[in-house]
Amino acid sequence: MAAGVAAWLPFARAAAIGWMPVANLPMPVAPTEKNKRQDELIILNVSGRRFQTWRNTLDRYPDTLLGSSEKEFFYNEETKEYFFDRDPDVFRSVLNFYRTGKLHYPRYECISSYDEELAFFGIVPEIIGDCCYEEYKDRKRENAERLMDDQEDNKDAKLPNMTFRETMWRAFENPHTSTMALVFYYVTGFFIAVSVITNVVETVPCGSAPNQKEVPCGERYTVAFFCMDTACVMIFTVEYLMRLFAAPSRYRFMRSVMSIIDVVAILPYYIGLVMTDNEDVSGAFVTLRVFRVFRIFKFSRHSQGLRILGYTLKSCASELGFLLFSLTMAIIIFATVMFYAEKGSSSSKFTSIPASFWYTIVTMTTLGYGDMVPKTIAGKIFGSICSLSGVLVIALPVPVIVSNFSRIYHQNQRADKRRAQKVQKARLARIRISKTGSSSAFLHSKRNGLFNEALELTQLPYKMNLSDQNSTEDEQRLSKSTSLLESQHHHLLHCLEKTTNHEFVDEQYYQQSYLEAGLQNYPSRSPSLSSQDGVTGTCCTRRSKKHHTPLPNASAPAHMQPLTHTHTHPQGLQELSTIHIQPLSTSRSSLNMRVDEPAPLNCQSSQITTAIISIPTPPVTTPEGDAHLPAGPTHQNVVKVSAL
Amino acid sequence: MDAKRVETISARVDAAVSSSDSVEDELELSAVRHRPEGLEQLEAQTRFSRKELQILYRGFKNECPSGVVNEETFKDIYSQFFPQGDASTYAHFLFNAFDTDHNGSVSFEDFVMGLSILLRGTVQEKLNWAFNLYDINKDGYITKEEMLDIMKAIYDMMGKCTYPVLKEETPRQHVEVFFQKMDKNKDGVVTIDEFIDCCQNDENIMRSMHLFENVL
């Protein structure tokens, strides 16, 4: 129940008078307000700033520091106020939470100090209102990352016992950890550069003898270039093998992009070694040499910026895809149009639609090589439209990609936002549980109240005049303190139950009884019960139905659940209060029942199961007991306790 | 007696203006604000003490800062007490019972008058109020259809997960029982006299009328 409407509980209870003429059963007794206090102002002195509020306001959330008796620890006798040595600015938000039921996060506040204050006052941050929750989560995430970054910087400190393999891997990954690593880093960098330059120079035409045609240097100094290539490849191979050896997870290393680049860079050489100088495959061999250019990507190990670029391109995949798609569409459209426009003209270069693709691309990117130009008027018109729209089509997605790039470059957050969404689901689940928690709290207290009743009734079987003294003592003995508000709310719900002669049960039990009701036929009602049809019929036939349900085998303990029914008859003769204890584990339902503390029950060795979802979140109060007095004075006759 | 005024935020008049019958209806961006009658007047009209009225008003104003409750807010508030079921239909009937002048909103005076009857009234008054609640069209008779509506609304508040499982005909059967009890001359309607007579003879109902006396 939202604490904000706690003030309206008296109204809701008063309105319950509307049910009274309709009800056929006596109502439960209202909870007495033991030591009811007049609502008083209490003073909260937080580091010198005095806040004043009603005591009832703080009592709305009994599971926080201020709402429970925990605040008595901070009570100052001389000044008659509660003194907290905490930040008064954050306390404003905390106190407003009690007043309005909504927790807000002030933007100017540091996230960790806010968290600390909330933890001190026993408030769960999940209940921050939707207006401020986004901001709170963002700040929290930033803070967590900052902490993680700091941690990573400290990770470079050498751990005492590292194996040789681990040392090597660390040296490969972080070159500045040791001198050897640095040397290795620069050496490999140098050789990558050498290799790339070699590949480039290989194709430059060197000086030639006057009688020979120009040859590229590669063919002139074959041996030299071959030796250079071999040296580089050997270095790269050794480096790759060393990395493979040092990698903590070889399989993962082999799948990583960098290792694939390494492999692709050195493979052509080996393939070239293996293949003979065969005419057929030499063409393919030449193609393979192209892959040598991938060696330049090995530089990305040396450059952070290159890695980030690759990463952002990867994450901009959807925008790039969109650009590509829209371009393709436009190209096809314009190529088709140009082809048919130029079809008529003679000696047209637009021989087919694919041939027009080239023209379209060159025009749309405003390159305009001029190797293909339209000659007809229509062609020229469409050509100009093409170039104009080209500017638009290209200009539109590009800023998106650019902004993406900058966003990612600065934040680098895609994966974390996905993680935050999971937390959002968890948060919603917790809020939902706390909302259903109030009904579960009622059921929980009902069971405890009934359990108390069962205890009393079984221990004092036929003693009907439970005086008030006894019951209050028992109450105090058996139940812990539950807030007055809770007990009044539960009393209200109990009145509703009595009015309609139905009980609130939880989801699981309802499903089960629904299944059972659907699958079994009711035997005829016992003649001793009178005409209160549907309700008593189902109740009592349910009792006789229990004989049909298979009892669990001896190894498993019998899970039982107490229920109370009070039947009244129009003749008003007898009030029969039966406590049904029935086996709940039927073969049909596969619901898991949680067995709480098994309590000794005098009648039989059985266990009382509280079969409700556990409610872990603090904002929900789970009253351990209930000021639930049995309707003692109204019982005139014998109370029969029948248990199976 | 009706001191209801529609004030605008900008036209904040001196607070000492006493009750007048003029309804000022100016600027488009006016907020409906309702200021209740003075504490003394309410004290005289209801059976609450000054302190109790203060407590009531604080709670009221907290939830409805504008000073009046409309039906939506009313349903919302009432539903929070019955998380398992749907309390909106019953809240609708309650709203009509509290809104004695039928202007679509419950002011603090209406609220407090209703509560005064419910908590501090005589048994006769309470039964009268209950009759008024059941009599949806306020014609002085409770018909079976009206009672069925009320009964369904009450059963709706229980929600789905009940034991025993709620069946379709349960409200109807309950209405039958009610009419058997209340309708003495079997003419199909219950009049106020039949109702009050029958309730006064029923021990349970009499006892339950005094249940909420110490609520405040």
Short mmCIF file of N, CA and C in Angstrom, two decimals, chain B residues 33 41 59 72 74 145 165 175 184 216:
data_model
loop_
_atom_site.label_atom_id
_atom_site.label_comp_id
_atom_site.label_asym_id
_atom_site.label_seq_id
_atom_site.Cartn_x
_atom_site.Cartn_y
_atom_site.Cartn_z
N ARG B 33 -9.31 25.78 -7.62
CA ARG B 33 -8.87 25.63 -6.24
C ARG B 33 -10.09 25.73 -5.36
N GLN B 41 -16.76 26.37 11.39
CA GLN B 41 -18.01 25.95 10.76
C GLN B 41 -18.05 24.44 10.62
N GLY B 59 -4.34 15.03 5.57
CA GLY B 59 -4.29 13.85 4.70
C GLY B 59 -4.97 14.11 3.37
N GLU B 72 -11.58 10.12 -10.82
CA GLU B 72 -10.40 9.32 -11.19
C GLU B 72 -9.46 9.17 -10.01
N PHE B 74 -10.17 9.55 -6.95
CA PHE B 74 -10.85 8.80 -5.90
C PHE B 74 -10.68 7.30 -6.14
N GLU B 145 -31.53 -5.39 -9.43
CA GLU B 145 -30.45 -5.06 -10.36
C GLU B 145 -29.44 -4.17 -9.69
N VAL B 165 -12.87 -20.68 -5.33
CA VAL B 165 -12.82 -19.93 -6.58
C VAL B 165 -14.16 -19.23 -6.80
N VAL B 175 -27.11 -11.92 -3.61
CA VAL B 175 -28.21 -10.96 -3.70
C VAL B 175 -29.53 -11.62 -3.30
N LYS B 184 -39.31 -7.85 3.14
CA LYS B 184 -40.32 -8.49 3.97
C LYS B 184 -41.60 -8.76 3.20
N LEU B 216 -10.57 7.02 13.95
CA LEU B 216 -9.76 8.22 13.86
C LEU B 216 -9.04 8.48 15.17
#
